[in-house]
Short mmCIF file of C-alpha atoms and ligand atoms in Angstrom, two decimals:
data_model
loop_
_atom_site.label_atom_id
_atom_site.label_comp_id
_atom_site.label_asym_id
_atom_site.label_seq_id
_atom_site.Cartn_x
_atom_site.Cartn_y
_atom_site.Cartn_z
CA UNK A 24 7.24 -9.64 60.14
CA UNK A 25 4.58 -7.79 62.02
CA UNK A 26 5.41 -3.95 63.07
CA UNK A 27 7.14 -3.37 66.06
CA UNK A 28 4.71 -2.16 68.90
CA UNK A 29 5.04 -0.43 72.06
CA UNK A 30 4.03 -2.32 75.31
CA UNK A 31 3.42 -1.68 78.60
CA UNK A 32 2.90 -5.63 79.46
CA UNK A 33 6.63 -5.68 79.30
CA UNK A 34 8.67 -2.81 80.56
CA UNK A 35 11.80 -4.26 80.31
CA UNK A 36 11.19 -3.87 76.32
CA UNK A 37 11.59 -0.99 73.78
CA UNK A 38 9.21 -2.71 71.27
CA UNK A 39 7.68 -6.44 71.34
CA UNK A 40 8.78 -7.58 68.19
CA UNK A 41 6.22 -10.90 67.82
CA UNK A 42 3.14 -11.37 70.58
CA UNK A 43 2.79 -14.74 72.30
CA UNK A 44 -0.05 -15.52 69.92
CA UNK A 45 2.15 -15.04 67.18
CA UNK A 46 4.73 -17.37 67.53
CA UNK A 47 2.24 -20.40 68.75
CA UNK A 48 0.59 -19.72 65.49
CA UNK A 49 3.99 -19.76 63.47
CA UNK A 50 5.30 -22.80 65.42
CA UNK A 51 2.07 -24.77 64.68
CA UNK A 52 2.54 -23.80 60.88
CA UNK A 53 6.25 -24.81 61.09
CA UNK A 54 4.94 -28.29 62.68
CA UNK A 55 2.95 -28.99 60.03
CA UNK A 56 5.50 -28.05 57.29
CA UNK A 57 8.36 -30.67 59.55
CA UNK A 58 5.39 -33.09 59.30
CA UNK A 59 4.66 -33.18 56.02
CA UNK A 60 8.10 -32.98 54.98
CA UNK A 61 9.25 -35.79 56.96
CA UNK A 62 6.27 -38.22 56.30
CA UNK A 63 6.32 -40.25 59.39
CA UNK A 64 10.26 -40.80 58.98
CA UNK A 65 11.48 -40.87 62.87
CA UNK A 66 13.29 -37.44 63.81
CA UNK A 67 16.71 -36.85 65.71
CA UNK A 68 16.21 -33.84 67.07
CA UNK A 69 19.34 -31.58 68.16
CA UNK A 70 18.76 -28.54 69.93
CA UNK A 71 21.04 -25.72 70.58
CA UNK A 72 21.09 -24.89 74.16
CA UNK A 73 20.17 -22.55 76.06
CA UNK A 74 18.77 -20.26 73.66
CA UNK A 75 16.06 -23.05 71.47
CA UNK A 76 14.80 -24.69 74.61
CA UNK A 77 11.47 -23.00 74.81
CA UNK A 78 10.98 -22.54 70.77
CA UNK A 79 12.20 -26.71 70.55
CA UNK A 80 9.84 -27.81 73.75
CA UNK A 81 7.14 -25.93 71.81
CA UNK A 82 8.14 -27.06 68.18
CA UNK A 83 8.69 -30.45 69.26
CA UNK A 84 4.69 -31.10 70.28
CA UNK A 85 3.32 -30.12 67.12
CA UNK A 86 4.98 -33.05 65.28
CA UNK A 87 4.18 -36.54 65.95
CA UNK A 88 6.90 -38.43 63.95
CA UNK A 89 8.64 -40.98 66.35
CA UNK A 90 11.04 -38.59 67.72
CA UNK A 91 14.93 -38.56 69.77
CA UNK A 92 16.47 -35.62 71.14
CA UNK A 93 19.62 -34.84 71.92
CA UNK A 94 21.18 -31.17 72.75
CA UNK A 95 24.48 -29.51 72.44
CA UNK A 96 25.75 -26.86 74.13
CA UNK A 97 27.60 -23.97 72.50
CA UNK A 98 29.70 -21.53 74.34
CA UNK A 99 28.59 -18.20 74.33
CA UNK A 100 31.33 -16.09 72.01
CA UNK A 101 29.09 -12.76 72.54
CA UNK A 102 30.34 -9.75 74.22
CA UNK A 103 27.27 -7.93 75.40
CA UNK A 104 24.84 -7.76 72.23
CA UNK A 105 27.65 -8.20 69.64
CA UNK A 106 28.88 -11.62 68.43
CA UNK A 107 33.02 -12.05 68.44
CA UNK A 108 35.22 -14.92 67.91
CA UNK A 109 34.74 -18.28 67.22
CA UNK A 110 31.97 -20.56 68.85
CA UNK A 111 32.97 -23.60 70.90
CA UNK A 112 31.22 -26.60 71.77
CA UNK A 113 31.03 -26.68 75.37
CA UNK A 114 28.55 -30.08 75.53
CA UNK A 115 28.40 -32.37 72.96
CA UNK A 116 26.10 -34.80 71.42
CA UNK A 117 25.06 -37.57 73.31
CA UNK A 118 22.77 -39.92 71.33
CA UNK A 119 23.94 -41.80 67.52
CA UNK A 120 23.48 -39.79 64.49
CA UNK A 121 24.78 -41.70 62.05
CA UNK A 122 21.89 -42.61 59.42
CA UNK A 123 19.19 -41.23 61.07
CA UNK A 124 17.63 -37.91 59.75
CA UNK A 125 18.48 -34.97 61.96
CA UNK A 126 16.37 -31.69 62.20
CA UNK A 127 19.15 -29.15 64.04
CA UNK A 128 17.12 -26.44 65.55
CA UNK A 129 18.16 -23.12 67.05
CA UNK A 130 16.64 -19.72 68.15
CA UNK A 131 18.41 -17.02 66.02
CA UNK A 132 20.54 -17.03 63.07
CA UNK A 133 22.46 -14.31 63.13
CA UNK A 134 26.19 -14.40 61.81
CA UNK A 135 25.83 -18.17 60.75
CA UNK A 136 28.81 -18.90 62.68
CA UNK A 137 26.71 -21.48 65.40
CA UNK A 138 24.96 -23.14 62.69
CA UNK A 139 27.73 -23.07 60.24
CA UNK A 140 30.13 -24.92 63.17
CA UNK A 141 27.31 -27.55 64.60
CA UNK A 142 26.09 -28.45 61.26
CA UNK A 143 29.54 -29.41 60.30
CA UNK A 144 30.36 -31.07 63.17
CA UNK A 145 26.83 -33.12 62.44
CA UNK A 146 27.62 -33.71 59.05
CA UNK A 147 30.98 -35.46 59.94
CA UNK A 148 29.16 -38.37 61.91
CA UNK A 149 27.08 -38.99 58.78
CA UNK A 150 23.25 -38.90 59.05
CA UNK A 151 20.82 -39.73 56.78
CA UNK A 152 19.60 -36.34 56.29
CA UNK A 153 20.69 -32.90 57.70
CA UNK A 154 18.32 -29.94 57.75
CA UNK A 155 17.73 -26.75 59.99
CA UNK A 156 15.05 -24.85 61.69
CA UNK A 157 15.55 -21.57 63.46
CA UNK A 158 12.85 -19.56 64.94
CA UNK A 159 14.10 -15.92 63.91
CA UNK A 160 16.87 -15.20 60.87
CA UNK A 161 18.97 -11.59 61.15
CA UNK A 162 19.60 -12.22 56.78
CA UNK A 163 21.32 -8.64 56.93
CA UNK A 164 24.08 -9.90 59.48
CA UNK A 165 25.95 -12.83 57.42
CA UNK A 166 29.32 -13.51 57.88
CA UNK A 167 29.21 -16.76 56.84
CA UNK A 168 26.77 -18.16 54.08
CA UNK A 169 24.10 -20.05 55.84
CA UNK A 170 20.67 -20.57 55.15
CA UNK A 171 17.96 -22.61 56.98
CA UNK A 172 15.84 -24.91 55.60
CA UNK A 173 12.56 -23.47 58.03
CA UNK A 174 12.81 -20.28 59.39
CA UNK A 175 9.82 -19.10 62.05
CA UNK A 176 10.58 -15.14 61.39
CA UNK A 177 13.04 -12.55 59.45
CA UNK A 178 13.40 -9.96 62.04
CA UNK A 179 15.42 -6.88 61.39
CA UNK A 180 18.91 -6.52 62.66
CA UNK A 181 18.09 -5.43 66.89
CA UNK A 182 19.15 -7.32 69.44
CA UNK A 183 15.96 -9.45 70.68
CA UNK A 184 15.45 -11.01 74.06
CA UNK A 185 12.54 -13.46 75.20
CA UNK A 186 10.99 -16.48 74.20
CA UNK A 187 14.51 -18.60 74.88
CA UNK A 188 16.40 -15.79 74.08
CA UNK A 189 18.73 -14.04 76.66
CA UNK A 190 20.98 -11.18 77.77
CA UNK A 191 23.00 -11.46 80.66
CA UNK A 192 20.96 -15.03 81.10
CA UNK A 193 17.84 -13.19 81.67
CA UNK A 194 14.48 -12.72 80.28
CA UNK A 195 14.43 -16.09 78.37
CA UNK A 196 11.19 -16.50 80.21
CA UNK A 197 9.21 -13.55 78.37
CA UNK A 198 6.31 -15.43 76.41
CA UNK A 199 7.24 -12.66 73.23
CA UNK A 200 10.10 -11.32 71.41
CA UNK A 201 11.19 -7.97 71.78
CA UNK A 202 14.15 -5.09 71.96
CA UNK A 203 15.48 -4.99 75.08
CA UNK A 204 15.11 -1.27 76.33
CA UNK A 205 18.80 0.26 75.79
CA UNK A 206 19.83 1.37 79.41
CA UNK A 207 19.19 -2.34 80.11
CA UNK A 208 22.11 -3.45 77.70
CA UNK A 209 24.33 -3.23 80.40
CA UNK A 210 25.85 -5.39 82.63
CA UNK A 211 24.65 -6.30 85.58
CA UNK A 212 21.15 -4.20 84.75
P1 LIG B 23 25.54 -16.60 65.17
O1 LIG B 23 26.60 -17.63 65.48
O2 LIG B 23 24.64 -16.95 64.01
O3 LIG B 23 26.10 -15.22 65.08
O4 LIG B 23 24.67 -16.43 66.45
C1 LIG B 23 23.93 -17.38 66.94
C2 LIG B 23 23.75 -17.20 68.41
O5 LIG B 23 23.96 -15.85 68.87
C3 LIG B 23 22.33 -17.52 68.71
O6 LIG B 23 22.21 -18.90 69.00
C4 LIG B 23 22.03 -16.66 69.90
O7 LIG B 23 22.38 -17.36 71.07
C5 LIG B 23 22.95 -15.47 69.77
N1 LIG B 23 22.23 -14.30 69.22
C6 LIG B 23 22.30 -13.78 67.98
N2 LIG B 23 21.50 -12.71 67.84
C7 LIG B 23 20.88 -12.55 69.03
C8 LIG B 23 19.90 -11.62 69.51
O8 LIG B 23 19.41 -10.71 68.85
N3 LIG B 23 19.51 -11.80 70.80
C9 LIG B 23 20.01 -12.78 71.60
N4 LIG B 23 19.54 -12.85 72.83
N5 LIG B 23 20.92 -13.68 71.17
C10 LIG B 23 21.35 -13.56 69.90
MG1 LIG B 24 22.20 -19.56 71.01
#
Protein backbone atom coordinates (compact mmCIF):
# COMPACT_ATOMS: atom_id res chain seq x y z
CA UNK A 1 0.00 0.00 0.00
CA UNK A 2 1.35 3.35 -0.97
CA UNK A 3 2.33 5.88 2.05
CA UNK A 4 -0.18 7.92 3.41
CA UNK A 5 0.09 11.60 2.08
CA UNK A 6 -1.10 14.86 3.13
CA UNK A 7 -3.57 16.75 0.80
CA UNK A 8 -4.91 19.86 0.42
CA UNK A 9 -7.31 18.64 -2.64
CA UNK A 10 -9.34 17.20 0.13
CA UNK A 11 -9.71 18.96 3.40
CA UNK A 12 -12.12 16.93 4.81
CA UNK A 13 -9.09 14.23 5.04
CA UNK A 14 -6.17 13.62 7.49
CA UNK A 15 -4.22 11.59 4.85
CA UNK A 16 -5.43 10.24 1.25
CA UNK A 17 -4.72 6.80 1.65
CA UNK A 18 -4.86 5.68 -2.40
CA UNK A 19 -5.09 8.65 -5.30
CA UNK A 20 -7.79 8.35 -7.95
CA UNK A 21 -5.14 7.09 -10.34
CA UNK A 22 -4.42 4.44 -8.09
CA UNK A 23 -7.37 2.59 -7.73
CA UNK A 24 -8.37 2.83 -11.70
CA UNK A 25 -5.04 1.22 -12.14
CA UNK A 26 -5.75 -1.56 -9.42
CA UNK A 27 -9.35 -2.08 -10.64
CA UNK A 28 -8.14 -2.56 -14.26
CA UNK A 29 -5.52 -5.18 -12.88
CA UNK A 30 -8.31 -6.83 -10.79
CA UNK A 31 -10.44 -6.96 -14.22
CA UNK A 32 -8.06 -8.70 -15.88
CA UNK A 33 -7.29 -11.22 -13.07
CA UNK A 34 -11.74 -11.83 -12.89
CA UNK A 35 -11.23 -12.25 -16.67
CA UNK A 36 -8.83 -14.59 -16.93
CA UNK A 37 -10.02 -16.50 -14.11
CA UNK A 38 -13.44 -16.83 -15.31
CA UNK A 39 -12.67 -17.57 -19.05
CA UNK A 40 -15.72 -16.24 -20.68
CA UNK A 41 -17.99 -18.23 -18.05
CA UNK A 42 -21.13 -15.66 -17.59
CA UNK A 43 -20.85 -13.76 -14.08
CA UNK A 44 -23.64 -13.17 -11.34
CA UNK A 45 -22.56 -10.36 -9.89
CA UNK A 46 -23.77 -9.42 -6.17
CA UNK A 47 -22.89 -6.26 -4.80
CA UNK A 48 -23.03 -5.08 -1.32
CA UNK A 49 -24.82 -1.87 -1.12
CA UNK A 50 -24.20 1.15 -0.46
CA UNK A 51 -20.67 0.96 0.23
CA UNK A 52 -19.31 -1.26 -3.39
CA UNK A 53 -21.44 0.77 -5.73
CA UNK A 54 -18.76 2.98 -7.13
CA UNK A 55 -15.73 0.24 -6.77
CA UNK A 56 -18.56 -2.53 -8.57
CA UNK A 57 -19.80 0.21 -11.40
CA UNK A 58 -16.05 0.61 -11.98
CA UNK A 59 -14.99 -3.15 -11.59
CA UNK A 60 -17.82 -4.27 -13.51
CA UNK A 61 -16.54 -2.43 -17.04
CA UNK A 62 -13.27 -3.89 -17.09
CA UNK A 63 -14.68 -7.43 -17.58
CA UNK A 64 -16.54 -8.45 -20.54
CA UNK A 65 -17.88 -11.95 -19.53
CA UNK A 66 -21.73 -12.02 -20.15
CA UNK A 67 -22.64 -10.54 -16.94
CA UNK A 68 -26.08 -10.28 -14.22
CA UNK A 69 -26.20 -8.21 -11.29
CA UNK A 70 -28.04 -8.30 -8.50
CA UNK A 71 -27.43 -6.28 -5.02
CA UNK A 72 -28.19 -6.80 -1.42
CA UNK A 73 -28.51 -4.55 1.08
CA UNK A 74 -26.97 -4.95 4.53
CA UNK A 75 -27.96 -2.98 7.51
CA UNK A 76 -25.52 -0.86 8.86
CA UNK A 77 -24.47 -2.51 12.54
CA UNK A 78 -21.73 0.41 12.99
CA UNK A 79 -21.82 2.85 15.72
CA UNK A 80 -19.82 5.80 14.50
CA UNK A 81 -16.40 4.27 13.13
CA UNK A 82 -16.62 1.04 15.21
CA UNK A 83 -18.44 -2.12 14.01
CA UNK A 84 -21.01 -3.78 16.82
CA UNK A 85 -23.50 -6.46 16.65
CA UNK A 86 -24.63 -8.58 14.16
CA UNK A 87 -25.32 -7.53 10.42
CA UNK A 88 -28.81 -7.88 8.96
CA UNK A 89 -30.00 -8.15 5.60
CA UNK A 90 -32.16 -5.33 5.02
CA UNK A 91 -32.71 -6.11 0.92
CA UNK A 92 -32.30 -9.26 -0.42
CA UNK A 93 -31.37 -10.93 -3.57
CA UNK A 94 -33.46 -10.53 -6.37
CA UNK A 95 -32.22 -12.51 -9.42
CA UNK A 96 -31.55 -16.87 -9.37
CA UNK A 97 -28.32 -18.01 -8.08
CA UNK A 98 -28.59 -21.36 -8.10
CA UNK A 99 -25.82 -22.87 -10.58
CA UNK A 100 -24.57 -19.93 -11.87
CA UNK A 101 -21.05 -18.68 -10.72
CA UNK A 102 -21.30 -15.72 -8.39
CA UNK A 103 -18.46 -13.09 -7.85
CA UNK A 104 -19.78 -11.30 -4.30
CA UNK A 105 -18.09 -8.00 -4.19
CA UNK A 106 -17.80 -5.47 -1.40
CA UNK A 107 -15.77 -2.31 -0.42
CA UNK A 108 -13.98 -3.16 2.89
CA UNK A 109 -13.36 -6.21 4.79
CA UNK A 110 -12.99 -5.41 8.01
CA UNK A 111 -14.34 -7.79 10.88
CA UNK A 112 -15.54 -10.46 8.24
CA UNK A 113 -18.81 -10.37 9.80
CA UNK A 114 -20.71 -8.87 6.24
CA UNK A 115 -18.95 -11.24 4.13
CA UNK A 116 -18.97 -14.08 6.51
CA UNK A 117 -23.15 -13.59 6.78
CA UNK A 118 -23.87 -12.87 2.80
CA UNK A 119 -21.60 -15.52 1.65
CA UNK A 120 -23.48 -17.96 3.70
CA UNK A 121 -26.63 -16.89 2.92
CA UNK A 122 -25.30 -17.30 -0.99
CA UNK A 123 -23.97 -20.51 -0.43
CA UNK A 124 -27.38 -21.90 0.84
CA UNK A 125 -29.16 -21.25 -2.63
CA UNK A 126 -26.38 -23.29 -4.26
CA UNK A 127 -24.34 -21.70 -7.10
CA UNK A 128 -22.01 -23.05 -9.22
CA UNK A 129 -19.17 -21.24 -7.86
CA UNK A 130 -18.78 -18.73 -4.94
CA UNK A 131 -15.85 -16.32 -4.77
CA UNK A 132 -15.17 -12.70 -3.36
CA UNK A 133 -13.67 -9.45 -4.30
CA UNK A 134 -13.26 -6.54 -1.96
CA UNK A 135 -11.55 -3.40 -2.81
CA UNK A 136 -9.63 -2.73 0.61
CA UNK A 137 -8.92 -5.69 3.48
CA UNK A 138 -8.31 -4.32 7.38
CA UNK A 139 -6.31 -8.27 7.90
CA UNK A 140 -5.42 -6.89 11.52
CA UNK A 141 -9.25 -6.52 12.49
CA UNK A 142 -10.63 -10.30 12.18
CA UNK A 143 -13.19 -11.47 14.21
CA UNK A 144 -14.26 -13.94 12.11
CA UNK A 145 -11.93 -15.97 9.66
CA UNK A 146 -12.54 -14.65 6.24
CA UNK A 147 -10.47 -14.27 3.40
CA UNK A 148 -11.18 -12.97 -0.15
CA UNK A 149 -10.38 -14.50 -3.11
CA UNK A 150 -9.25 -10.72 -4.87
CA UNK A 151 -8.49 -8.08 -2.74
CA UNK A 152 -7.80 -4.36 -4.47
CA UNK A 153 -5.66 -3.06 -1.24
CA UNK A 154 -4.44 -4.08 2.50
CA UNK A 155 -4.82 -0.83 4.20
CA UNK A 156 -3.89 -0.44 7.80
CA UNK A 157 -6.45 -0.48 10.51
CA UNK A 158 -8.01 3.67 10.16
CA UNK A 159 -11.22 4.30 9.45
CA UNK A 160 -11.34 5.26 5.54
CA UNK A 161 -13.99 7.26 3.78
CA UNK A 162 -14.40 7.89 -0.12
CA UNK A 163 -14.55 6.07 -3.16
CA UNK A 164 -18.12 4.26 -1.99
CA UNK A 165 -17.16 4.45 1.36
CA UNK A 166 -19.11 6.56 3.97
CA UNK A 167 -19.51 8.14 7.42
CA UNK A 168 -22.60 9.53 8.44
CA UNK A 169 -23.66 8.73 4.53
CA UNK A 170 -21.25 11.22 3.34
CA UNK A 171 -18.23 11.55 1.28
CA UNK A 172 -18.86 8.32 -0.76
CA UNK A 173 -18.39 10.67 -3.65
CA UNK A 174 -14.52 11.47 -3.00
CA UNK A 175 -12.69 9.97 -6.20
CA UNK A 176 -9.75 8.61 -3.35
CA UNK A 177 -9.50 6.90 -0.14
CA UNK A 178 -8.52 8.56 2.82
CA UNK A 179 -8.73 9.16 6.91
CA UNK A 180 -11.36 11.19 7.64
CA UNK A 181 -9.89 14.23 9.67
CA UNK A 182 -10.82 13.32 13.49
CA UNK A 183 -13.03 16.36 14.61
CA UNK A 184 -15.13 15.20 11.62
CA UNK A 185 -15.88 11.72 13.34
CA UNK A 186 -18.70 13.17 14.85
CA UNK A 187 -22.11 13.25 14.34
CA UNK A 188 -23.75 15.49 12.54
CA UNK A 189 -20.11 17.15 11.38
P1 LIG B 1 -17.25 -6.10 8.59
O1 LIG B 1 -18.60 -6.76 8.67
O2 LIG B 1 -16.22 -6.86 7.82
O3 LIG B 1 -16.75 -5.64 9.93
O4 LIG B 1 -17.46 -4.71 7.92
C1 LIG B 1 -17.86 -4.56 6.69
C2 LIG B 1 -18.57 -3.26 6.53
O5 LIG B 1 -18.24 -2.27 7.52
C3 LIG B 1 -18.13 -2.70 5.22
O6 LIG B 1 -18.99 -3.15 4.19
C4 LIG B 1 -18.22 -1.22 5.43
O7 LIG B 1 -19.53 -0.79 5.11
C5 LIG B 1 -18.02 -1.02 6.91
N1 LIG B 1 -16.63 -0.58 7.20
C6 LIG B 1 -15.61 -1.31 7.73
N2 LIG B 1 -14.49 -0.58 7.84
C7 LIG B 1 -14.80 0.65 7.36
C8 LIG B 1 -14.03 1.85 7.18
O8 LIG B 1 -12.84 1.98 7.48
N3 LIG B 1 -14.71 2.90 6.64
C9 LIG B 1 -16.02 2.83 6.29
N4 LIG B 1 -16.55 3.92 5.76
N5 LIG B 1 -16.75 1.72 6.42
C10 LIG B 1 -16.15 0.64 6.96
MG1 LIG C 1 -20.59 -1.93 3.54
Amino acid sequence: MPAARRSRAYPELDSVLITEAEIRRRVRQLGQQIRRDYAGEPITVIAIINGAILFVSDLMREIDNPMRLDCIRISSYRNKTKSSGRPRVIQSLTLDVRDRHVLLIDDILDTGKTLALVSRLVRKLRPASLRVCVLLDKKGRREVPFEADYVGFSIPNKFVVGYGLDFAERYRNLPCIGVLRPDLQVAGA
